[in-house]
Short mmCIF file of C-alpha atoms in Angstrom, two decimals:
data_model
loop_
_atom_site.label_atom_id
_atom_site.label_comp_id
_atom_site.label_asym_id
_atom_site.label_seq_id
_atom_site.Cartn_x
_atom_site.Cartn_y
_atom_site.Cartn_z
CA MET A 1 219.87 113.85 -76.00
CA ILE A 2 217.42 112.19 -73.60
CA THR A 3 216.89 108.41 -73.44
CA LEU A 4 213.95 106.72 -71.71
CA SER A 5 214.45 103.03 -70.93
CA ASN A 6 211.54 100.81 -69.80
CA LEU A 7 209.93 103.83 -68.15
CA ALA A 8 206.69 103.25 -66.25
CA ILE A 9 204.62 105.62 -64.12
CA GLN A 10 201.84 104.41 -61.86
CA PHE A 11 199.82 106.10 -59.10
CA GLY A 12 198.22 103.47 -56.89
CA LYS A 13 196.32 101.14 -59.19
CA ARG A 14 196.24 103.67 -62.02
CA VAL A 15 198.89 103.00 -64.67
CA LEU A 16 199.59 106.07 -66.82
CA TYR A 17 202.01 104.23 -69.11
CA LYS A 18 204.63 101.51 -69.03
CA ASP A 19 207.44 100.06 -71.17
CA VAL A 20 208.32 103.47 -72.60
CA ASN A 21 211.52 103.18 -74.64
CA MET A 22 212.31 106.36 -76.51
CA LYS A 23 215.20 108.58 -77.55
CA PHE A 24 214.95 112.36 -78.00
CA THR A 25 217.83 113.65 -80.10
CA ASN A 26 219.58 116.99 -80.72
CA GLY A 27 218.10 119.41 -83.22
CA ASN A 28 214.54 118.14 -82.76
CA ILE A 29 211.57 119.59 -80.89
CA TYR A 30 209.02 117.12 -79.53
CA GLY A 31 205.45 118.24 -78.85
CA ILE A 32 203.79 116.14 -76.14
CA ILE A 33 200.03 115.80 -76.60
CA GLY A 34 197.29 113.84 -74.86
CA ALA A 35 193.92 114.25 -73.20
CA ASN A 36 193.68 115.93 -69.79
CA GLY A 37 195.05 113.54 -67.17
CA ALA A 38 196.96 111.42 -69.70
CA GLY A 39 200.26 112.31 -68.04
CA LYS A 40 201.91 114.96 -70.23
CA SER A 41 203.29 117.12 -67.41
CA THR A 42 204.01 113.98 -65.39
CA LEU A 43 206.32 112.75 -68.15
CA LEU A 44 208.26 116.05 -68.02
CA ARG A 45 208.51 115.78 -64.23
CA ALA A 46 209.93 112.26 -64.52
CA ILE A 47 212.50 113.41 -67.10
CA SER A 48 213.52 116.41 -64.98
CA GLY A 49 214.00 114.26 -61.89
CA ASP A 50 211.20 115.99 -59.99
CA LEU A 51 209.25 112.70 -59.95
CA GLU A 52 210.68 109.23 -59.40
CA PRO A 53 209.32 106.85 -62.08
CA THR A 54 207.72 103.62 -60.91
CA LYS A 55 210.14 101.72 -63.09
CA GLY A 56 212.88 102.36 -65.65
CA SER A 57 215.40 105.14 -66.14
CA VAL A 58 216.02 108.53 -67.75
CA GLU A 59 219.51 109.33 -69.07
CA MET A 60 221.10 112.28 -70.81
CA GLY A 61 224.29 112.50 -72.85
CA PRO A 62 227.57 112.82 -70.89
CA GLY A 63 228.02 116.30 -69.44
CA GLU A 64 224.73 117.60 -70.88
CA ARG A 65 222.78 120.29 -69.07
CA LEU A 66 219.02 120.16 -68.50
CA SER A 67 216.85 123.26 -68.10
CA VAL A 68 213.20 123.27 -67.01
CA LEU A 69 210.59 126.03 -67.20
CA SER A 70 209.79 126.62 -63.53
CA GLN A 71 206.13 126.74 -62.49
CA ASP A 72 206.98 128.32 -59.10
CA HIS A 73 206.54 132.03 -59.78
CA PHE A 74 207.31 133.09 -56.18
CA LYS A 75 210.57 131.21 -55.65
CA PHE A 76 212.76 134.11 -56.77
CA ASP A 77 210.79 137.06 -55.34
CA SER A 78 213.82 138.34 -53.36
CA GLU A 79 216.16 138.21 -56.38
CA THR A 80 216.60 140.78 -59.12
CA VAL A 81 215.10 140.02 -62.53
CA LEU A 82 218.52 139.78 -64.21
CA ASN A 83 219.97 137.50 -61.52
CA THR A 84 216.91 135.25 -61.75
CA VAL A 85 217.66 134.66 -65.41
CA LEU A 86 221.38 134.09 -64.76
CA MET A 87 220.45 131.45 -62.15
CA GLY A 88 219.02 129.39 -64.99
CA HIS A 89 222.57 128.25 -65.78
CA THR A 90 223.21 126.74 -62.34
CA THR A 91 226.87 125.82 -62.99
CA LEU A 92 227.76 129.27 -64.32
CA TRP A 93 225.93 130.93 -61.44
CA ALA A 94 227.77 128.80 -58.86
CA VAL A 95 231.14 129.64 -60.45
CA GLN A 96 230.28 133.35 -60.49
CA GLN A 97 229.18 133.33 -56.84
CA GLU A 98 232.34 131.52 -55.68
CA ARG A 99 234.56 133.83 -57.75
CA ASP A 100 232.89 136.98 -56.43
CA ALA A 101 233.14 135.70 -52.84
CA LEU A 102 236.87 135.10 -53.26
CA TYR A 103 237.50 138.60 -54.61
CA ALA A 104 235.53 140.05 -51.70
CA LYS A 105 237.78 138.43 -49.08
CA PRO A 106 239.80 140.99 -47.08
CA ASP A 107 242.65 138.49 -46.70
CA PHE A 108 242.85 137.35 -50.33
CA GLY A 109 245.91 135.07 -50.49
CA GLU A 110 247.97 133.03 -52.93
CA GLU A 111 245.72 129.96 -52.77
CA ASP A 112 242.73 132.20 -53.37
CA GLY A 113 244.47 133.62 -56.44
CA ILE A 114 245.08 130.14 -57.86
CA ARG A 115 241.45 129.17 -57.29
CA ALA A 116 240.23 132.48 -58.74
CA ALA A 117 242.24 131.85 -61.91
CA GLU A 118 240.64 128.39 -62.27
CA LEU A 119 237.20 129.91 -61.80
CA GLU A 120 237.93 132.69 -64.31
CA GLU A 121 238.83 130.04 -66.90
CA GLN A 122 235.61 128.11 -66.25
CA PHE A 123 233.63 131.35 -66.28
CA ALA A 124 235.05 132.30 -69.69
CA GLU A 125 234.46 128.83 -71.18
CA MET A 126 230.77 129.02 -70.21
CA GLY A 127 230.32 132.49 -71.76
CA GLY A 128 230.28 134.26 -68.42
CA TYR A 129 231.64 137.55 -69.72
CA THR A 130 228.65 137.99 -72.06
CA ALA A 131 226.13 136.35 -69.72
CA GLU A 132 224.47 139.56 -68.49
CA ALA A 133 224.13 140.90 -72.04
CA ASP A 134 222.72 137.57 -73.23
CA ALA A 135 220.24 137.46 -70.34
CA ALA A 136 219.18 141.06 -71.01
CA ALA A 137 218.60 140.24 -74.70
CA LEU A 138 216.37 137.31 -73.76
CA LEU A 139 214.36 139.51 -71.41
CA GLU A 140 213.95 142.20 -74.08
CA GLY A 141 212.77 139.59 -76.59
CA LEU A 142 210.18 138.43 -74.10
CA GLY A 143 208.91 141.96 -73.48
CA ILE A 144 210.69 142.74 -70.18
CA LYS A 145 212.26 146.16 -70.74
CA THR A 146 215.70 147.21 -69.43
CA ALA A 147 214.19 149.45 -66.74
CA LYS A 148 212.87 146.36 -64.96
CA HIS A 149 216.01 144.22 -65.09
CA ASP A 150 217.27 145.48 -61.70
CA LYS A 151 213.89 145.29 -59.99
CA LEU A 152 213.07 142.48 -57.56
CA MET A 153 210.93 139.65 -58.94
CA GLY A 154 208.42 140.31 -56.17
CA GLU A 155 207.70 143.72 -57.73
CA LEU A 156 206.62 142.24 -61.07
CA SER A 157 203.11 141.26 -62.14
CA GLY A 158 202.23 137.59 -62.54
CA LYS A 159 202.44 137.81 -66.34
CA GLU A 160 205.85 139.46 -66.18
CA LYS A 161 207.13 136.73 -63.86
CA VAL A 162 206.06 134.09 -66.38
CA ARG A 163 208.25 135.76 -69.01
CA VAL A 164 211.25 135.99 -66.69
CA MET A 165 210.93 132.30 -65.80
CA LEU A 166 210.86 131.50 -69.51
CA ALA A 167 214.02 133.57 -70.05
CA GLN A 168 215.62 131.65 -67.18
CA ALA A 169 214.82 128.31 -68.86
CA LEU A 170 216.22 129.47 -72.23
CA PHE A 171 219.34 131.13 -70.82
CA GLY A 172 222.67 129.63 -71.78
CA GLU A 173 221.25 127.36 -74.53
CA PRO A 174 220.90 124.19 -72.44
CA ASP A 175 221.50 120.81 -74.11
CA ASN A 176 218.02 119.64 -73.10
CA LEU A 177 215.05 121.92 -72.54
CA LEU A 178 211.68 121.03 -70.97
CA LEU A 179 208.82 123.51 -71.46
CA ASP A 180 205.40 123.02 -69.86
CA GLU A 181 202.85 125.46 -71.37
CA PRO A 182 205.48 128.10 -72.31
CA THR A 183 203.00 130.33 -74.18
CA ASN A 184 200.68 130.87 -71.20
CA ASP A 185 200.23 134.61 -70.56
CA LEU A 186 202.33 135.58 -73.58
CA ASP A 187 200.89 137.97 -76.16
CA LEU A 188 200.87 136.99 -79.83
CA GLU A 189 204.01 138.96 -80.71
CA THR A 190 206.01 137.35 -77.89
CA VAL A 191 204.81 133.89 -78.90
CA GLU A 192 206.07 134.61 -82.41
CA TRP A 193 209.45 135.65 -80.95
CA LEU A 194 209.60 132.35 -79.04
CA GLU A 195 208.70 130.40 -82.20
CA ASP A 196 211.60 132.04 -84.06
CA TYR A 197 213.96 131.45 -81.13
CA LEU A 198 213.14 127.73 -80.89
CA GLY A 199 213.24 127.42 -84.68
CA ASN A 200 216.96 128.19 -84.49
CA PHE A 201 217.58 126.14 -81.33
CA GLU A 202 219.91 123.26 -82.15
CA HIS A 203 219.47 121.16 -79.01
CA THR A 204 216.72 118.88 -77.65
CA VAL A 205 213.36 120.35 -76.65
CA LEU A 206 210.27 118.67 -75.15
CA VAL A 207 207.20 120.89 -74.94
CA VAL A 208 203.66 120.53 -73.61
CA SER A 209 201.26 123.13 -75.01
CA HIS A 210 197.60 123.70 -75.88
CA ASP A 211 198.63 126.23 -78.54
CA ARG A 212 198.19 124.34 -81.82
CA HIS A 213 199.87 126.96 -84.01
CA PHE A 214 202.87 127.06 -81.68
CA LEU A 215 203.20 123.25 -81.85
CA ASP A 216 202.89 123.34 -85.64
CA GLN A 217 205.50 126.07 -85.95
CA VAL A 218 208.21 124.57 -83.77
CA CYS A 219 207.72 120.80 -83.48
CA THR A 220 209.52 118.28 -85.67
CA HIS A 221 207.96 115.30 -83.88
CA THR A 222 204.88 114.51 -81.81
CA VAL A 223 204.73 112.37 -78.68
CA ASP A 224 201.16 111.13 -78.32
CA ILE A 225 200.03 109.77 -74.95
CA ASP A 226 197.02 107.57 -75.67
CA PHE A 227 195.86 103.98 -75.18
CA GLY A 228 198.02 103.94 -72.00
CA LYS A 229 201.10 104.20 -74.20
CA VAL A 230 203.60 106.85 -75.25
CA THR A 231 204.06 106.86 -79.03
CA LEU A 232 206.60 108.89 -80.99
CA PHE A 233 206.14 109.77 -84.64
CA ALA A 234 207.46 112.35 -87.09
CA GLY A 235 205.24 115.35 -87.79
CA ASN A 236 203.55 118.23 -86.00
CA TYR A 237 200.15 118.58 -84.30
CA SER A 238 198.21 119.25 -87.51
CA PHE A 239 199.58 116.08 -89.04
CA TRP A 240 198.61 114.08 -85.95
CA TYR A 241 195.09 115.58 -85.85
CA GLN A 242 194.32 115.21 -89.54
CA SER A 243 195.76 111.70 -89.73
CA SER A 244 193.91 110.53 -86.62
CA GLN A 245 190.63 111.90 -88.03
CA LEU A 246 191.29 110.10 -91.32
CA ALA A 247 192.00 106.86 -89.44
CA LEU A 248 188.77 107.33 -87.46
CA ARG A 249 186.74 107.71 -90.65
CA GLN A 250 188.37 104.60 -92.04
CA ALA A 251 187.63 102.66 -88.87
CA GLN A 252 183.98 103.68 -89.13
CA ASN A 253 183.89 102.42 -92.73
CA GLN A 254 184.43 98.74 -92.07
CA ARG A 255 183.88 97.78 -95.70
CA MET A 256 186.98 99.57 -96.95
CA ARG A 257 189.56 97.00 -98.06
CA ALA A 258 193.02 97.03 -96.52
CA GLU A 259 194.74 98.02 -99.78
CA GLU A 260 192.32 100.92 -100.35
CA LYS A 261 192.93 102.14 -96.80
CA ARG A 262 196.68 102.01 -97.30
CA LYS A 263 196.50 103.97 -100.57
CA GLU A 264 194.31 106.64 -98.96
CA LEU A 265 196.75 107.00 -96.05
CA GLU A 266 199.78 107.19 -98.36
CA GLU A 267 198.06 109.87 -100.47
CA PHE A 268 197.31 111.83 -97.29
CA ILE A 269 200.99 111.71 -96.24
CA ARG A 270 202.09 112.78 -99.72
CA ARG A 271 199.73 115.78 -99.78
CA PHE A 272 200.56 116.83 -96.23
CA SER A 273 204.30 116.62 -96.92
CA ALA A 274 203.91 118.79 -100.04
CA ASN A 275 201.96 121.44 -98.09
CA VAL A 276 204.57 121.61 -95.34
CA ALA A 277 207.41 121.94 -97.85
CA LYS A 278 205.77 125.09 -99.26
CA SER A 279 205.01 126.68 -95.91
CA ARG A 280 207.02 129.17 -93.88
CA GLN A 281 206.94 126.92 -90.82
CA THR A 282 210.19 126.15 -89.02
CA THR A 283 209.18 122.49 -89.20
CA SER A 284 209.69 122.50 -92.97
CA ARG A 285 213.38 123.26 -92.46
CA LYS A 286 213.84 120.23 -90.25
CA LYS A 287 212.44 117.56 -92.58
CA MET A 288 209.89 116.55 -90.01
CA LEU A 289 208.10 114.12 -92.31
CA GLU A 290 211.11 112.10 -93.45
CA LYS A 291 210.19 108.93 -91.62
CA LEU A 292 206.41 108.87 -91.70
CA ASN A 293 204.94 105.41 -91.58
CA VAL A 294 201.43 104.42 -92.63
CA GLU A 295 201.23 102.02 -89.69
CA GLU A 296 201.66 104.93 -87.25
CA ILE A 297 198.31 106.42 -88.19
CA LYS A 298 195.62 105.30 -85.74
CA PRO A 299 192.30 106.74 -84.59
CA SER A 300 192.56 108.50 -81.23
CA THR A 301 190.58 107.60 -78.11
CA ARG A 302 190.03 111.30 -77.38
CA ARG A 303 186.49 112.67 -77.23
CA TYR A 304 185.58 116.05 -78.70
CA PRO A 305 182.69 118.11 -77.28
CA GLY A 306 179.73 118.83 -79.54
CA ILE A 307 180.00 122.61 -79.86
CA ILE A 308 177.33 123.66 -82.35
CA PHE A 309 176.11 127.24 -82.59
CA GLN A 310 172.83 127.67 -84.50
CA MET A 311 170.93 130.85 -85.35
CA GLU A 312 167.24 131.27 -84.59
CA ARG A 313 166.96 134.01 -87.21
CA GLU A 314 169.10 135.35 -90.04
CA PRO A 315 170.84 138.66 -89.25
CA GLY A 316 170.00 141.68 -91.36
CA ASN A 317 172.48 143.96 -93.07
CA GLN A 318 172.70 146.33 -90.08
CA VAL A 319 174.66 144.49 -87.40
CA LEU A 320 176.57 146.99 -85.22
CA GLU A 321 177.55 150.63 -85.65
CA VAL A 322 180.24 152.08 -83.38
CA SER A 323 181.04 155.83 -83.42
CA ASP A 324 183.96 157.63 -81.74
CA LEU A 325 184.07 155.18 -78.83
CA LYS A 326 186.59 155.69 -76.02
CA ALA A 327 187.49 153.55 -73.01
CA VAL A 328 189.68 154.40 -70.02
CA ALA A 329 190.99 151.88 -67.46
CA ASP A 330 190.62 152.35 -63.69
CA ASP A 331 194.25 153.51 -63.48
CA GLY A 332 193.59 156.28 -66.04
CA THR A 333 195.18 154.50 -69.02
CA VAL A 334 193.42 155.23 -72.31
CA LEU A 335 192.66 151.79 -73.74
CA PHE A 336 191.28 153.03 -77.06
CA ASP A 337 189.97 156.27 -78.51
CA ASN A 338 188.23 157.52 -81.67
CA LEU A 339 187.02 153.98 -82.38
CA SER A 340 184.51 153.88 -85.24
CA PHE A 341 183.47 150.88 -87.35
CA ASN A 342 180.45 149.17 -88.89
CA VAL A 343 180.02 145.41 -88.75
CA GLU A 344 178.76 143.94 -92.03
CA HIS A 345 176.71 140.79 -92.52
CA GLY A 346 178.85 137.62 -92.18
CA GLU A 347 181.95 139.34 -90.83
CA LYS A 348 184.05 137.57 -88.22
CA ILE A 349 186.19 140.24 -86.59
CA VAL A 350 189.11 139.73 -84.22
CA PHE A 351 190.07 142.68 -82.02
CA ILE A 352 193.70 142.91 -80.98
CA SER A 353 195.76 145.36 -78.91
CA HIS A 354 199.05 145.66 -77.02
CA ASP A 355 196.85 146.02 -73.92
CA PRO A 356 194.41 143.08 -73.55
CA ARG A 357 192.20 145.21 -71.29
CA ALA A 358 191.14 147.12 -74.40
CA MET A 359 189.23 144.18 -75.89
CA THR A 360 187.52 143.35 -72.59
CA ALA A 361 186.47 146.98 -72.20
CA LEU A 362 185.02 147.06 -75.73
CA PHE A 363 183.03 143.86 -75.21
CA GLU A 364 181.73 145.00 -71.83
CA ILE A 365 180.61 148.31 -73.37
CA ILE A 366 178.77 146.83 -76.37
CA ASN A 367 177.08 144.31 -74.06
CA GLY A 368 175.78 147.14 -71.87
CA ASN A 369 177.81 146.19 -68.81
CA GLN A 370 180.07 149.26 -68.84
CA GLN A 371 179.71 152.89 -69.91
CA PRO A 372 182.15 154.29 -72.49
CA ALA A 373 184.20 157.40 -71.69
CA ALA A 374 182.88 158.82 -74.96
CA GLY A 375 181.08 157.77 -78.14
CA THR A 376 178.09 155.60 -79.01
CA TYR A 377 177.17 152.18 -80.36
CA LYS A 378 173.98 150.80 -81.90
CA TRP A 379 172.90 147.22 -82.61
CA GLY A 380 170.73 146.32 -85.60
CA ILE A 381 167.13 145.38 -84.78
CA THR A 382 167.54 141.83 -86.13
CA ILE A 383 170.65 141.06 -84.05
CA THR A 384 170.67 138.72 -81.07
CA THR A 385 173.90 138.24 -79.14
CA ALA A 386 175.56 135.61 -76.98
CA TYR A 387 178.52 136.77 -74.87
CA LEU A 388 181.38 134.73 -73.44
CA PRO A 389 183.12 137.10 -70.97
CA LEU A 390 186.76 136.86 -69.93
CA ASP A 391 185.83 136.64 -66.24
CA ASN A 392 182.97 134.24 -65.51
CA THR A 393 183.41 134.19 -61.71
CA ALA A 394 180.06 135.87 -60.94
CA PHE A 395 178.16 133.16 -62.82
CA PHE A 396 179.41 130.43 -60.50
CA ASN A 397 179.02 132.00 -57.03
CA THR A 398 176.27 129.53 -56.22
CA GLN A 399 175.88 125.99 -54.93
CA MET A 400 173.35 125.09 -57.63
CA THR A 401 173.93 121.82 -59.45
CA MET A 402 175.22 121.98 -63.01
CA LEU A 403 171.82 120.88 -64.31
CA ASP A 404 169.89 123.50 -62.33
CA TRP A 405 172.45 126.17 -63.27
CA LEU A 406 172.03 125.61 -67.00
CA SER A 407 168.22 125.43 -66.68
CA GLN A 408 168.21 129.12 -65.71
CA PHE A 409 169.19 130.13 -69.23
CA GLY A 410 166.55 128.40 -71.34
CA THR A 411 163.20 126.64 -71.44
CA GLY A 412 162.89 122.88 -71.65
CA ASN A 413 162.68 119.73 -69.59
CA GLU A 414 165.46 117.91 -67.75
CA VAL A 415 166.25 115.70 -70.74
CA PHE A 416 166.72 118.79 -72.91
CA PHE A 417 169.35 120.33 -70.62
CA LYS A 418 171.04 116.98 -69.98
CA ALA A 419 171.55 116.69 -73.73
CA TYR A 420 173.37 120.03 -73.87
CA LEU A 421 175.61 119.05 -70.95
CA GLY A 422 176.19 115.63 -72.50
CA ARG A 423 177.37 117.27 -75.70
CA MET A 424 179.89 119.15 -73.56
CA LEU A 425 181.17 115.75 -72.29
CA PHE A 426 179.58 115.89 -68.82
CA LYS A 427 178.44 112.47 -67.62
CA ASP A 428 175.15 111.88 -65.79
CA GLU A 429 176.81 111.64 -62.37
CA GLU A 430 178.76 114.86 -62.99
CA ILE A 431 175.78 117.10 -63.70
CA GLN A 432 174.70 116.93 -60.06
CA LYS A 433 177.97 118.59 -58.95
CA ALA A 434 177.74 122.09 -57.49
CA VAL A 435 179.01 124.62 -60.03
CA ASN A 436 181.12 126.51 -57.48
CA VAL A 437 183.56 123.56 -57.25
CA LEU A 438 184.08 123.12 -61.00
CA SER A 439 187.52 123.48 -62.59
CA GLY A 440 188.29 126.36 -64.95
CA GLY A 441 187.82 124.10 -67.98
CA GLU A 442 184.51 122.72 -66.70
CA LYS A 443 183.19 126.23 -66.06
CA MET A 444 184.17 127.28 -69.56
CA ARG A 445 182.31 124.30 -71.06
CA CYS A 446 179.24 125.28 -69.00
CA MET A 447 179.47 128.83 -70.35
CA ILE A 448 179.68 127.51 -73.91
CA ALA A 449 176.59 125.35 -73.31
CA ARG A 450 174.81 128.48 -71.99
CA MET A 451 175.75 130.36 -75.17
CA GLN A 452 174.42 127.59 -77.39
CA LEU A 453 171.01 127.83 -75.73
CA LYS A 454 170.63 131.40 -76.98
CA ASN A 455 170.67 130.50 -80.71
CA ALA A 456 172.14 133.97 -81.31
CA ASN A 457 173.23 135.31 -84.68
CA CYS A 458 176.16 137.31 -83.25
CA LEU A 459 178.72 135.70 -80.93
CA ILE A 460 180.95 137.87 -78.72
CA LEU A 461 183.91 135.91 -77.37
CA ASP A 462 186.56 137.31 -75.02
CA THR A 463 189.57 134.95 -75.14
CA PRO A 464 187.40 131.84 -75.58
CA THR A 465 190.18 129.21 -75.46
CA ASN A 466 191.19 130.07 -71.87
CA HIS A 467 191.15 126.94 -69.66
CA LEU A 468 190.06 124.66 -72.51
CA ASP A 469 191.90 121.47 -73.44
CA MET A 470 193.13 120.81 -76.98
CA GLU A 471 190.04 118.78 -77.92
CA SER A 472 187.61 121.50 -76.81
CA ILE A 473 189.64 124.18 -78.59
CA GLN A 474 189.65 122.14 -81.81
CA ALA A 475 185.89 121.51 -81.63
CA PHE A 476 185.19 125.19 -80.85
CA ASN A 477 187.43 126.31 -83.70
CA ASN A 478 185.87 123.91 -86.22
CA ASN A 479 182.32 125.10 -85.50
CA LEU A 480 183.15 128.82 -85.61
CA LYS A 481 184.63 128.35 -89.09
CA LEU A 482 181.23 127.08 -90.23
CA PHE A 483 179.05 129.55 -88.27
CA LYS A 484 176.98 131.70 -90.68
CA GLY A 485 176.40 134.64 -88.35
CA ASN A 486 178.73 137.33 -87.04
CA ILE A 487 181.56 136.78 -84.58
CA LEU A 488 183.35 139.50 -82.59
CA PHE A 489 186.22 138.06 -80.59
CA ALA A 490 189.63 138.40 -78.97
CA SER A 491 192.11 135.57 -78.62
CA HIS A 492 195.74 134.68 -77.93
CA ASP A 493 195.42 131.53 -80.07
CA HIS A 494 197.09 132.20 -83.43
CA GLU A 495 195.42 129.25 -85.18
CA PHE A 496 192.00 130.20 -83.79
CA ILE A 497 192.36 133.76 -85.09
CA ASN A 498 193.79 132.82 -88.47
CA THR A 499 191.10 130.24 -89.29
CA VAL A 500 188.08 132.20 -87.99
CA ALA A 501 188.67 135.93 -88.57
CA ASN A 502 188.15 137.62 -91.94
CA ARG A 503 188.68 141.14 -90.57
CA ILE A 504 191.22 142.57 -88.12
CA ILE A 505 190.63 145.65 -85.95
CA GLU A 506 193.53 146.74 -83.77
CA LEU A 507 192.68 149.01 -80.84
CA THR A 508 195.14 151.72 -79.78
CA PRO A 509 194.96 154.87 -77.60
CA TYR A 510 195.26 156.92 -80.81
CA GLY A 511 192.65 155.33 -83.06
CA SER A 512 192.34 151.96 -84.72
CA ILE A 513 193.71 149.96 -87.64
CA ASP A 514 191.02 148.16 -89.62
CA LYS A 515 191.83 145.62 -92.35
CA LEU A 516 189.88 143.00 -94.31
CA MET A 517 192.45 140.19 -94.37
CA THR A 518 193.63 137.10 -92.55
CA TYR A 519 195.65 137.45 -89.38
CA GLU A 520 198.65 135.74 -90.98
CA ASP A 521 198.70 138.39 -93.73
CA TYR A 522 198.18 141.17 -91.21
CA ILE A 523 201.17 140.38 -89.00
CA HIS A 524 203.57 139.79 -91.90
CA ASP A 525 202.65 142.76 -94.10
CA GLU A 526 205.52 145.26 -93.83
CA ARG A 527 203.28 148.23 -94.68
CA ILE A 528 200.91 147.34 -91.86
CA ARG A 529 203.83 146.82 -89.49
CA GLU A 530 204.99 150.39 -90.22
CA LEU A 531 201.43 151.70 -89.84
CA ARG A 532 201.13 149.99 -86.44
CA GLU A 533 204.37 151.55 -85.22
CA ARG A 534 203.22 155.02 -86.30
CA THR A 535 199.77 154.54 -84.78
CA TYR A 536 201.06 153.45 -81.37
CA ALA A 537 203.38 156.46 -81.45
CA GLY A 538 200.35 158.71 -82.00
CA GLN A 539 201.32 159.50 -85.60
CA ARG A 540 198.89 158.85 -88.48
#
């Protein structure tokens, strides 16, 4: 349990929030949401003790242990992977180190024996004798195989380190757990493992994430940072988003009487509650909507970018034909082989693989930027494409202003290009910034504006939600659902995939799996699960 009393955080004259009085209780998972800069991560830092609040206090239950997902991926480079995880339970680790040091003494005496016995008792009470097995199981669940458990952290890749740090935070089932962007650099299967793990976690969890499906799956409550306040209400992200949009529509309709508004809100809560009760989400098992209050529903101050893809011409029936395509990575790894498929009119295809390099290679090949190791591809004569690459670094190696940069990719006057940048939430004074100093999110919004200028009928998107905030992801997602042309994409965002894709193609070194279905159906179909296992083993 975590209790915030009169908490306030202020930097100079800027007040993030004040008078925060809130209690986070056992068995609940709290998703913290808010616009960029609202203070989501800052709130976690204040709770963890990493940041001293301007005013107020943070308290935990007597004897409770707090664990935090570390963002320092180099801190443990000289430690083994397994020991790094064990260090997550600081008390257990300290007991183990003292005990081992005692047993290593050449002059082990009677007093040492008494102290060793005390330590052995503490070690047993904290589950020390199964600690290594428990830590190894966490690592396996997060995709770090046994062969790497004795390696030094410094030998791992950045993505592997992220998983080890997550295992460290989860180790020993802490009483209070703080997770800041825990799904970053996790593949979809590992995210699902984490969802299941947290679904059975009986302690207190606070999580900041841009992954909407993850928040919907695990969160029983939402902490919304808006209006300079921190507000707690029952329900997951989808409930917050849909209810805030309903409240916004009501606010725009000033003529609606108070009683009519209340009835509409109550009907919304009733329908949402019924949908959750029927779902497979972990939130449905935790009665997340027990205490919903009509008065909690308010329009948000957040702004959503205007992401609108329009087609200059209708695509014909022949979109893309791929025959026996093969791609090999620089290290000799076969990314995919014997890849053949035809794209039909109106299809929105997500490409997935155990190796994310496979999707990037495919998109680079069909955009003419890379040669395949074998095979051919052919675009239909009516097809125009717009490509959002995974790596956009080369586009921004210039000191051009944002306005001049965008002007390269279309024809029109200054007002025309300002309108596109304005739709992407760039203010007039911002568009004179040099593009080489933009943040990752700002660069991504520029790339999306560039794509919109093309008016293409086929969009190719390589992990399009990277670096975007929740509002941009939601706006992007909403428009792609309505887009009438073709979409070929890869993503780590479960919600994005499930609401956009109507066809799944999985790339493997031994062929592909191609299904016309939703992603949710694909990952939970036992027959497909067996087919995937055989395919990756080279057996068809």
